[in-house]
Amino acid sequence: MKRYKIVVGFVILIFAGCMILCGGLLKGSDVSVDAIELNDIVKSAEEKIDHLEALDEENFSCDFVIFGVNNEILYQTRETELESLYDAIAKNYPHMCIESNGVLIGEAVMLDGISTQVEQVKYKTFAVILGTMILLLLVMIGYGVFVRRSIIVPFQNMQEFANEIAAGNLDIALIRDKENLFGAFTESFDIMREELAAAREREINLKKREKEMIAGLSHDLKTPVTGIKLTSELLKVKATDAYTREKMGSIYEKAEQIDTLVSDLFASTLNELGEMKVNLRAEESGVLSDIVNRYDDNELCTIGELPECILSVDSRRMEQVISNCIRNSYKYANTRIAISYHLTGGYLQMDIRDYGSGVAEEELALVTGKFYRGKSEEVEMQEGSGLGLYIAKNLMERMGGELLCANANPGFQVSLMIPLD
């Protein structure tokens, strides 16, 4: 396209140059040629002044008329519209005096001088050049339109199509028309798009089946794990010696860890499948205190004053969120946990803070990511899946709220933005 513009500019430049040249030619007039021819006419007329009809035998290249001193026509080679010498002078016809022995006899006037013929040739030449340049310009414009519609536009469409494919948008077909010179080429691109779309659909279906299988296995594992927990707890109560009770307690703790991991995996898989249901309803704010008391097994939580208000939450999902936060504090800090509340905008903010070592600043944005576990020694010493805060954040967003993490210096704080009804 750039080269085409250069060619068009060059043609326009040539066109302008020809216009200037022709204009210069038209301004000039070959007066000297007319003067020589007129002088020959005058000399012949002076020699044959007594019998001007003899001028018929002369071979002059132009027509002329001879006026007498009284403006009468003495001789003419053809009929003329001139009425007098003054009329010829007014119309700028070439003319010259005819004398005999120093006496003015008349005036010769050229009717169709050589310069006039030259001017006509110049005008015709100018017209031919102008017409040729206009035709060439129109051809170039037409060629440009053809190139744009047949080559440039199809390639631009393919470029936009490639950008859409790169962005993952496989639903937009490549536009083709009968003027496209690259029909087979663009058709191959569109076939590629259709194959990519089909491959992505197969991949999505495969991943969905894998997640459904994981969810099913997670659900099925909960039954035997619950049986192990109940059995170990029963045997611990019935055991008579300390060694057996210790081993049964260890079995129960490991089963509890497995149960927690399986529950987190099950919840995460349901969330990815879009089947983790959230049923919002109006709840009194006191439900939060009930949840904290229910999951504060180690009695480390100190609860601040709770404003009386109506929340728009799913109490069952709030249990998952709050229990995950308390369980993390137990596991990684094992300090007292301060829980405070205050109203802000359309939310009740619930701050859950421990007094441990906190989280490295560069990890704050990552702790709510899926399967992410910190790099600190305290984290590496503990077992976990890295799903707790990920699930809690997703549940808060599904309920129209938000989960925020920050270092409290000392300690780590999770802020739950719970929407008001």
CSV table of C-alpha atoms in Angstrom, one decimal:
chain,number,residue,atom,x,y,z
A,1,MET,CA,0.0,0.0,0.0
A,2,LYS,CA,2.9,2.3,0.8
A,3,ARG,CA,4.5,1.7,-2.7
A,4,TYR,CA,1.1,2.3,-4.3
A,5,LYS,CA,0.8,5.7,-2.6
A,6,ILE,CA,4.4,6.6,-3.8
A,7,VAL,CA,3.4,5.7,-7.4
A,8,VAL,CA,0.2,7.8,-7.2
A,9,GLY,CA,2.2,10.7,-5.8
A,10,PHE,CA,4.7,10.4,-8.7
A,11,VAL,CA,1.9,10.5,-11.3
A,12,ILE,CA,0.4,13.5,-9.7
A,13,LEU,CA,3.8,15.2,-9.7
A,14,ILE,CA,4.2,14.5,-13.4
A,15,PHE,CA,0.7,15.7,-14.1
A,16,ALA,CA,1.4,19.0,-12.3
A,17,GLY,CA,4.7,19.4,-14.2
A,18,CYS,CA,3.0,18.9,-17.6
A,19,MET,CA,0.3,21.4,-16.6
A,20,ILE,CA,3.0,24.0,-15.8
A,21,LEU,CA,4.9,23.2,-19.1
A,22,CYS,CA,1.8,23.5,-21.2
A,23,GLY,CA,0.8,26.7,-19.5
A,24,GLY,CA,4.3,28.1,-20.4
A,25,LEU,CA,3.9,27.1,-24.0
A,26,LEU,CA,0.4,28.7,-24.2
A,27,LYS,CA,1.7,32.0,-22.9
A,28,GLY,CA,4.2,32.3,-25.7
A,29,SER,CA,3.3,33.4,-29.3
A,30,ASP,CA,5.5,33.0,-32.3
A,31,VAL,CA,5.3,36.6,-33.4
A,32,SER,CA,8.6,36.5,-35.4
A,33,VAL,CA,7.2,33.8,-37.7
A,34,ASP,CA,4.1,36.0,-38.4
A,35,ALA,CA,6.3,39.0,-39.1
A,36,ILE,CA,8.4,37.2,-41.7
A,37,GLU,CA,5.4,35.9,-43.5
A,38,LEU,CA,3.6,39.3,-43.4
A,39,ASN,CA,6.8,41.0,-44.7
A,40,ASP,CA,6.8,38.7,-47.7
A,41,ILE,CA,3.1,39.6,-48.4
A,42,VAL,CA,3.9,43.3,-48.2
A,43,LYS,CA,6.9,43.1,-50.5
A,44,SER,CA,4.9,41.1,-53.1
A,45,ALA,CA,2.0,43.6,-52.8
A,46,GLU,CA,4.3,46.6,-53.3
A,47,GLU,CA,5.7,45.0,-56.4
A,48,LYS,CA,2.3,44.3,-57.8
A,49,ILE,CA,0.4,47.3,-56.5
A,50,ASP,CA,-1.0,48.1,-59.9
A,51,HIS,CA,-2.3,44.6,-60.5
A,52,LEU,CA,-2.9,43.0,-57.1
A,53,GLU,CA,-4.8,40.1,-58.7
A,54,ALA,CA,-1.4,38.8,-59.7
A,55,LEU,CA,-1.0,37.9,-56.0
A,56,ASP,CA,-3.2,34.9,-56.7
A,57,GLU,CA,-0.2,33.2,-58.3
A,58,GLU,CA,1.8,33.5,-55.1
A,59,ASN,CA,1.9,30.6,-52.7
A,60,PHE,CA,1.4,32.1,-49.3
A,61,SER,CA,0.9,29.9,-46.2
A,62,CYS,CA,-1.9,32.1,-44.8
A,63,ASP,CA,-4.9,34.2,-45.9
A,64,PHE,CA,-4.7,38.0,-45.8
A,65,VAL,CA,-6.6,41.1,-46.8
A,66,ILE,CA,-5.3,44.4,-48.1
A,67,PHE,CA,-7.1,47.6,-47.0
A,68,GLY,CA,-6.7,50.9,-48.9
A,69,VAL,CA,-6.1,54.2,-47.2
A,70,ASN,CA,-9.8,54.8,-47.1
A,71,ASN,CA,-10.5,51.4,-45.5
A,72,GLU,CA,-11.7,49.9,-48.7
A,73,ILE,CA,-10.7,46.3,-49.4
A,74,LEU,CA,-8.2,46.3,-52.3
A,75,TYR,CA,-7.5,42.5,-52.2
A,76,GLN,CA,-8.4,39.5,-50.1
A,77,THR,CA,-7.6,35.8,-50.4
A,78,ARG,CA,-10.9,34.8,-48.8
A,79,GLU,CA,-14.0,36.4,-47.4
A,80,THR,CA,-13.5,38.1,-44.0
A,81,GLU,CA,-15.7,39.5,-41.2
A,82,LEU,CA,-13.4,42.5,-40.8
A,83,GLU,CA,-15.0,45.7,-41.9
A,84,SER,CA,-12.0,48.0,-41.7
A,85,LEU,CA,-8.4,48.3,-40.8
A,86,TYR,CA,-9.5,49.7,-37.4
A,87,ASP,CA,-11.5,46.6,-36.8
A,88,ALA,CA,-8.4,44.4,-37.5
A,89,ILE,CA,-6.3,46.5,-35.2
A,90,ALA,CA,-8.9,46.3,-32.5
A,91,LYS,CA,-9.0,42.5,-32.8
A,92,ASN,CA,-5.2,42.3,-32.7
A,93,TYR,CA,-4.7,40.9,-36.2
A,94,PRO,CA,-1.1,41.1,-37.4
A,95,HIS,CA,-0.8,44.0,-39.9
A,96,MET,CA,1.9,46.0,-41.8
A,97,CYS,CA,1.9,49.1,-44.0
A,98,ILE,CA,2.3,48.9,-47.8
A,99,GLU,CA,4.2,51.8,-49.4
A,100,SER,CA,5.2,52.8,-52.9
A,101,ASN,CA,7.9,55.4,-53.3
A,102,GLY,CA,7.5,56.5,-49.7
A,103,VAL,CA,3.7,57.0,-50.1
A,104,LEU,CA,1.3,55.0,-48.0
A,105,ILE,CA,-0.9,52.9,-50.2
A,106,GLY,CA,-2.6,50.5,-47.8
A,107,GLU,CA,-2.3,48.0,-45.0
A,108,ALA,CA,-1.9,44.2,-45.2
A,109,VAL,CA,-3.7,42.2,-42.5
A,110,MET,CA,-3.1,38.5,-41.9
A,111,LEU,CA,-6.3,36.7,-41.3
A,112,ASP,CA,-4.9,33.3,-40.3
A,113,GLY,CA,-1.3,33.7,-39.2
A,114,ILE,CA,1.2,31.0,-38.5
A,115,SER,CA,1.2,31.9,-34.8
A,116,THR,CA,-2.5,31.2,-34.7
A,117,GLN,CA,-1.9,27.8,-36.2
A,118,VAL,CA,0.9,27.2,-33.7
A,119,GLU,CA,-1.5,28.2,-30.9
A,120,GLN,CA,-4.0,25.7,-32.1
A,121,VAL,CA,-1.3,23.0,-32.1
A,122,LYS,CA,-0.3,24.0,-28.6
A,123,TYR,CA,-3.9,23.9,-27.4
A,124,LYS,CA,-4.4,20.5,-29.0
A,125,THR,CA,-1.1,19.2,-27.5
A,126,PHE,CA,-2.2,20.5,-24.1
A,127,ALA,CA,-5.6,18.8,-24.5
A,128,VAL,CA,-3.9,15.5,-25.4
A,129,ILE,CA,-1.5,15.7,-22.5
A,130,LEU,CA,-4.2,16.7,-20.1
A,131,GLY,CA,-6.5,13.9,-21.2
A,132,THR,CA,-3.7,11.4,-21.1
A,133,MET,CA,-2.7,12.4,-17.5
A,134,ILE,CA,-6.3,12.4,-16.3
A,135,LEU,CA,-6.8,8.9,-17.9
A,136,LEU,CA,-3.6,7.7,-16.3
A,137,LEU,CA,-4.7,9.1,-12.9
A,138,LEU,CA,-8.1,7.4,-13.2
A,139,VAL,CA,-6.4,4.1,-14.1
A,140,MET,CA,-4.1,4.4,-11.1
A,141,ILE,CA,-7.1,5.2,-8.8
A,142,GLY,CA,-9.0,2.3,-10.2
A,143,TYR,CA,-6.0,0.0,-9.8
A,144,GLY,CA,-5.7,1.1,-6.2
A,145,VAL,CA,-9.3,0.4,-5.5
A,146,PHE,CA,-8.9,-3.0,-7.0
A,147,VAL,CA,-5.8,-3.8,-5.0
A,148,ARG,CA,-7.4,-2.6,-1.8
A,149,ARG,CA,-10.6,-4.6,-2.2
A,150,SER,CA,-8.9,-7.7,-3.6
A,151,ILE,CA,-5.7,-7.9,-1.6
A,152,ILE,CA,-5.3,-5.3,1.2
A,153,VAL,CA,-8.8,-5.7,2.8
A,154,PRO,CA,-8.7,-9.6,2.8
A,155,PHE,CA,-5.3,-9.4,4.5
A,156,GLN,CA,-6.6,-6.9,7.0
A,157,ASN,CA,-9.5,-9.3,7.7
A,158,MET,CA,-7.0,-12.1,8.2
A,159,GLN,CA,-5.0,-10.0,10.6
A,160,GLU,CA,-8.1,-9.1,12.7
A,161,PHE,CA,-9.1,-12.8,12.5
A,162,ALA,CA,-5.6,-13.8,13.8
A,163,ASN,CA,-5.9,-11.3,16.7
A,164,GLU,CA,-9.3,-12.8,17.6
A,165,ILE,CA,-7.9,-16.3,17.6
A,166,ALA,CA,-5.0,-15.2,19.7
A,167,ALA,CA,-7.4,-13.7,22.2
A,168,GLY,CA,-9.3,-17.0,22.4
A,169,ASN,CA,-12.4,-15.9,20.5
A,170,LEU,CA,-13.1,-18.8,18.2
A,171,ASP,CA,-16.7,-18.0,17.5
A,172,ILE,CA,-16.0,-15.3,14.9
A,173,ALA,CA,-15.8,-16.7,11.3
A,174,LEU,CA,-13.4,-15.2,8.7
A,175,ILE,CA,-15.4,-13.1,6.3
A,176,ARG,CA,-15.0,-14.2,2.7
A,177,ASP,CA,-16.4,-12.8,-0.6
A,178,LYS,CA,-16.2,-13.6,-4.3
A,179,GLU,CA,-13.6,-10.8,-5.0
A,180,ASN,CA,-11.2,-12.3,-2.5
A,181,LEU,CA,-8.1,-13.6,-4.5
A,182,PHE,CA,-7.1,-15.8,-1.6
A,183,GLY,CA,-10.2,-17.8,-1.1
A,184,ALA,CA,-8.6,-21.1,-0.5
A,185,PHE,CA,-6.1,-19.5,1.8
A,186,THR,CA,-8.7,-17.9,4.0
A,187,GLU,CA,-10.9,-21.0,3.9
A,188,SER,CA,-8.0,-22.9,5.4
A,189,PHE,CA,-7.8,-20.3,8.2
A,190,ASP,CA,-11.5,-20.7,8.9
A,191,ILE,CA,-11.2,-24.5,9.0
A,192,MET,CA,-8.3,-24.1,11.5
A,193,ARG,CA,-10.6,-21.9,13.6
A,194,GLU,CA,-13.4,-24.6,13.6
A,195,GLU,CA,-10.9,-27.3,14.5
A,196,LEU,CA,-9.5,-25.2,17.4
A,197,ALA,CA,-13.1,-24.5,18.6
A,198,ALA,CA,-13.9,-28.2,18.5
A,199,ALA,CA,-10.6,-29.1,20.3
A,200,ARG,CA,-11.4,-26.5,23.0
A,201,GLU,CA,-14.9,-27.9,23.4
A,202,ARG,CA,-13.5,-31.4,23.8
A,203,GLU,CA,-10.9,-30.1,26.3
A,204,ILE,CA,-13.6,-28.3,28.3
A,205,ASN,CA,-15.8,-31.4,28.4
A,206,LEU,CA,-12.8,-33.5,29.4
A,207,LYS,CA,-11.9,-31.2,32.3
A,208,LYS,CA,-15.6,-31.1,33.4
A,209,ARG,CA,-15.7,-34.9,33.5
A,210,GLU,CA,-12.5,-34.9,35.5
A,211,LYS,CA,-13.9,-32.4,38.0
A,212,GLU,CA,-17.1,-34.4,38.3
A,213,MET,CA,-15.0,-37.5,38.9
A,214,ILE,CA,-13.0,-35.7,41.6
A,215,ALA,CA,-16.2,-34.4,43.2
A,216,GLY,CA,-17.7,-37.9,43.2
A,217,LEU,CA,-14.6,-39.4,44.8
A,218,SER,CA,-14.4,-36.7,47.4
A,219,HIS,CA,-18.0,-37.2,48.3
A,220,ASP,CA,-17.5,-41.0,48.5
A,221,LEU,CA,-14.4,-40.7,50.6
A,222,LYS,CA,-16.2,-38.7,53.3
A,223,THR,CA,-18.2,-41.8,54.3
A,224,PRO,CA,-15.3,-44.1,55.2
A,225,VAL,CA,-13.4,-41.2,56.8
A,226,THR,CA,-16.3,-40.4,59.0
A,227,GLY,CA,-16.5,-44.1,60.0
A,228,ILE,CA,-12.8,-44.1,60.9
A,229,LYS,CA,-13.3,-41.0,63.0
A,230,LEU,CA,-16.3,-42.4,64.9
A,231,THR,CA,-14.6,-45.8,65.4
A,232,SER,CA,-11.4,-44.3,66.7
A,233,GLU,CA,-13.3,-42.0,69.0
A,234,LEU,CA,-15.3,-44.9,70.4
A,235,LEU,CA,-12.2,-47.0,70.9
A,236,LYS,CA,-10.5,-44.1,72.6
A,237,VAL,CA,-13.3,-43.9,75.1
A,238,LYS,CA,-13.4,-47.6,75.7
A,239,ALA,CA,-9.6,-48.1,75.9
A,240,THR,CA,-8.3,-48.9,79.4
A,241,ASP,CA,-4.6,-48.1,78.9
A,242,ALA,CA,-3.0,-44.8,78.1
A,243,TYR,CA,-1.0,-46.1,75.1
A,244,THR,CA,-4.2,-47.3,73.3
A,245,ARG,CA,-6.0,-44.0,74.0
A,246,GLU,CA,-3.0,-42.1,72.6
A,247,LYS,CA,-3.0,-44.1,69.4
A,248,MET,CA,-6.7,-43.8,69.0
A,249,GLY,CA,-6.4,-40.1,69.5
A,250,SER,CA,-3.7,-39.9,66.8
A,251,ILE,CA,-5.8,-41.9,64.4
A,252,TYR,CA,-8.7,-39.5,65.0
A,253,GLU,CA,-6.5,-36.5,64.3
A,254,LYS,CA,-5.3,-37.9,61.1
A,255,ALA,CA,-8.8,-38.8,60.0
A,256,GLU,CA,-9.9,-35.3,60.9
A,257,GLN,CA,-7.1,-33.9,58.6
A,258,ILE,CA,-8.2,-36.2,55.8
A,259,ASP,CA,-11.8,-35.1,56.3
A,260,THR,CA,-10.8,-31.5,56.1
A,261,LEU,CA,-8.7,-32.0,53.0
A,262,VAL,CA,-11.5,-34.0,51.3
A,263,SER,CA,-14.1,-31.4,52.3
A,264,ASP,CA,-11.9,-28.5,50.8
A,265,LEU,CA,-11.3,-30.5,47.6
A,266,PHE,CA,-15.0,-31.3,47.3
A,267,ALA,CA,-16.0,-27.6,47.8
A,268,SER,CA,-13.3,-26.4,45.4
A,269,THR,CA,-14.4,-28.8,42.7
A,270,LEU,CA,-18.1,-27.8,43.1
A,271,ASN,CA,-17.1,-24.2,42.9
A,272,GLU,CA,-15.3,-24.8,39.5
A,273,LEU,CA,-18.3,-26.7,38.2
A,274,GLY,CA,-20.5,-23.8,39.2
A,275,GLU,CA,-22.6,-26.1,41.4
A,276,MET,CA,-21.7,-24.6,44.8
A,277,LYS,CA,-25.2,-23.1,45.5
A,278,VAL,CA,-25.5,-20.0,47.6
A,279,ASN,CA,-29.0,-19.3,49.0
A,280,LEU,CA,-29.1,-15.7,50.4
A,281,ARG,CA,-31.6,-14.8,53.0
A,282,ALA,CA,-32.0,-12.2,55.7
A,283,GLU,CA,-30.2,-13.2,58.9
A,284,GLU,CA,-29.7,-11.4,62.2
A,285,SER,CA,-26.1,-10.4,62.9
A,286,GLY,CA,-26.1,-12.7,66.0
A,287,VAL,CA,-25.7,-15.7,63.7
A,288,LEU,CA,-22.0,-14.7,63.3
A,289,SER,CA,-21.4,-15.0,67.1
A,290,ASP,CA,-23.1,-18.4,67.1
A,291,ILE,CA,-20.8,-19.6,64.3
A,292,VAL,CA,-17.7,-18.4,66.0
A,293,ASN,CA,-18.7,-20.1,69.3
A,294,ARG,CA,-19.4,-23.3,67.4
A,295,TYR,CA,-16.0,-23.5,65.8
A,296,ASP,CA,-13.8,-22.0,68.5
A,297,ASP,CA,-12.8,-25.5,69.8
A,298,ASN,CA,-9.7,-24.2,71.5
A,299,GLU,CA,-11.5,-21.2,73.0
A,300,LEU,CA,-8.9,-18.7,71.7
A,301,CYS,CA,-11.4,-16.2,70.3
A,302,THR,CA,-12.3,-12.9,72.0
A,303,ILE,CA,-15.3,-11.3,70.4
A,304,GLY,CA,-15.9,-7.6,70.3
A,305,GLU,CA,-19.3,-5.8,70.4
A,306,LEU,CA,-21.5,-6.9,67.5
A,307,PRO,CA,-23.8,-4.3,66.0
A,308,GLU,CA,-27.4,-5.3,65.7
A,309,CYS,CA,-28.3,-5.5,62.0
A,310,ILE,CA,-29.8,-7.7,59.3
A,311,LEU,CA,-27.4,-9.5,56.9
A,312,SER,CA,-28.0,-10.9,53.5
A,313,VAL,CA,-26.1,-14.2,53.7
A,314,ASP,CA,-26.2,-18.0,53.4
A,315,SER,CA,-25.5,-19.0,57.0
A,316,ARG,CA,-24.3,-22.5,55.9
A,317,ARG,CA,-21.7,-20.9,53.6
A,318,MET,CA,-20.7,-18.3,56.3
A,319,GLU,CA,-19.9,-21.3,58.5
A,320,GLN,CA,-17.4,-22.5,55.9
A,321,VAL,CA,-15.8,-19.1,55.6
A,322,ILE,CA,-15.5,-18.4,59.3
A,323,SER,CA,-14.4,-21.9,60.2
A,324,ASN,CA,-11.7,-21.8,57.5
A,325,CYS,CA,-10.3,-18.5,58.9
A,326,ILE,CA,-10.4,-19.8,62.6
A,327,ARG,CA,-8.8,-23.1,61.5
A,328,ASN,CA,-6.0,-21.3,59.7
A,329,SER,CA,-5.2,-19.2,62.8
A,330,TYR,CA,-5.2,-22.3,65.0
A,331,LYS,CA,-2.8,-24.1,62.5
A,332,TYR,CA,-0.3,-21.3,61.7
A,333,ALA,CA,-0.4,-18.9,64.6
A,334,ASN,CA,-1.9,-20.7,67.6
A,335,THR,CA,-2.4,-17.4,69.5
A,336,ARG,CA,-5.4,-15.7,70.8
A,337,ILE,CA,-7.8,-14.5,68.0
A,338,ALA,CA,-9.4,-11.1,68.2
A,339,ILE,CA,-12.7,-10.7,66.4
A,340,SER,CA,-14.2,-7.3,65.9
A,341,TYR,CA,-17.1,-5.8,64.0
A,342,HIS,CA,-18.1,-2.4,62.6
A,343,LEU,CA,-20.5,-1.1,59.9
A,344,THR,CA,-19.0,0.5,56.8
A,345,GLY,CA,-21.1,1.5,53.9
A,346,GLY,CA,-23.5,-1.3,53.0
A,347,TYR,CA,-21.4,-3.9,54.8
A,348,LEU,CA,-20.7,-5.3,58.2
A,349,GLN,CA,-17.0,-5.7,58.4
A,350,MET,CA,-15.8,-8.7,60.5
A,351,ASP,CA,-12.1,-8.6,61.3
A,352,ILE,CA,-10.5,-11.9,62.4
A,353,ARG,CA,-6.9,-11.3,63.7
A,354,ASP,CA,-4.3,-13.5,65.2
A,355,TYR,CA,-1.0,-12.5,66.8
A,356,GLY,CA,1.4,-14.8,64.9
A,357,SER,CA,4.3,-13.9,62.6
A,358,GLY,CA,2.0,-12.8,59.7
A,359,VAL,CA,2.7,-13.3,56.0
A,360,ALA,CA,5.5,-12.0,53.8
A,361,GLU,CA,4.3,-8.8,52.0
A,362,GLU,CA,5.0,-10.4,48.6
A,363,GLU,CA,2.7,-13.3,49.4
A,364,LEU,CA,-0.3,-11.3,50.5
A,365,ALA,CA,-1.8,-11.2,47.0
A,366,LEU,CA,-1.2,-14.9,46.6
A,367,VAL,CA,-2.6,-16.4,49.9
A,368,THR,CA,-6.2,-16.6,48.4
A,369,GLY,CA,-5.0,-18.4,45.3
A,370,LYS,CA,-5.9,-22.0,44.6
A,371,PHE,CA,-3.4,-24.5,46.1
A,372,TYR,CA,-1.1,-21.8,47.2
A,373,ARG,CA,0.8,-22.3,50.5
A,374,GLY,CA,3.3,-19.9,51.9
A,375,LYS,CA,7.0,-20.3,52.0
A,376,SER,CA,7.6,-19.7,55.7
A,377,GLU,CA,8.8,-22.4,58.0
A,378,GLU,CA,5.6,-22.4,60.1
A,379,VAL,CA,3.6,-23.1,56.9
A,380,GLU,CA,5.9,-25.9,55.7
A,381,MET,CA,5.7,-27.6,59.0
A,382,GLN,CA,1.9,-27.9,58.8
A,383,GLU,CA,-0.2,-30.1,56.5
A,384,GLY,CA,-2.7,-28.4,54.3
A,385,SER,CA,-4.1,-28.2,50.8
A,386,GLY,CA,-3.9,-24.4,50.1
A,387,LEU,CA,-7.7,-24.3,49.4
A,388,GLY,CA,-9.1,-22.8,52.6
A,389,LEU,CA,-8.8,-19.1,51.9
A,390,TYR,CA,-9.5,-19.8,48.2
A,391,ILE,CA,-12.8,-21.3,49.0
A,392,ALA,CA,-13.6,-18.6,51.6
A,393,LYS,CA,-12.9,-15.8,49.1
A,394,ASN,CA,-15.1,-17.4,46.4
A,395,LEU,CA,-18.0,-17.9,48.8
A,396,MET,CA,-17.8,-14.3,50.0
A,397,GLU,CA,-17.9,-13.1,46.4
A,398,ARG,CA,-20.9,-15.3,45.6
A,399,MET,CA,-22.7,-13.8,48.6
A,400,GLY,CA,-22.0,-10.3,47.2
A,401,GLY,CA,-19.2,-9.6,49.8
A,402,GLU,CA,-15.5,-9.6,49.8
A,403,LEU,CA,-12.5,-11.2,51.7
A,404,LEU,CA,-9.4,-9.1,52.3
A,405,CYS,CA,-6.1,-10.2,53.8
A,406,ALA,CA,-3.5,-7.9,55.5
A,407,ASN,CA,-0.7,-8.0,58.0
A,408,ALA,CA,-1.7,-6.6,61.4
A,409,ASN,CA,1.8,-6.1,62.8
A,410,PRO,CA,1.9,-8.3,64.7
A,411,GLY,CA,-0.2,-11.0,63.3
A,412,PHE,CA,-2.4,-11.7,60.3
A,413,GLN,CA,-5.9,-10.3,59.7
A,414,VAL,CA,-8.7,-11.5,57.5
A,415,SER,CA,-11.5,-8.9,56.9
A,416,LEU,CA,-14.9,-10.2,55.8
A,417,MET,CA,-17.1,-7.6,54.1
A,418,ILE,CA,-20.6,-9.1,54.7
A,419,PRO,CA,-23.4,-7.4,52.8
A,420,LEU,CA,-26.4,-5.9,54.7
A,421,ASP,CA,-29.9,-6.9,53.8
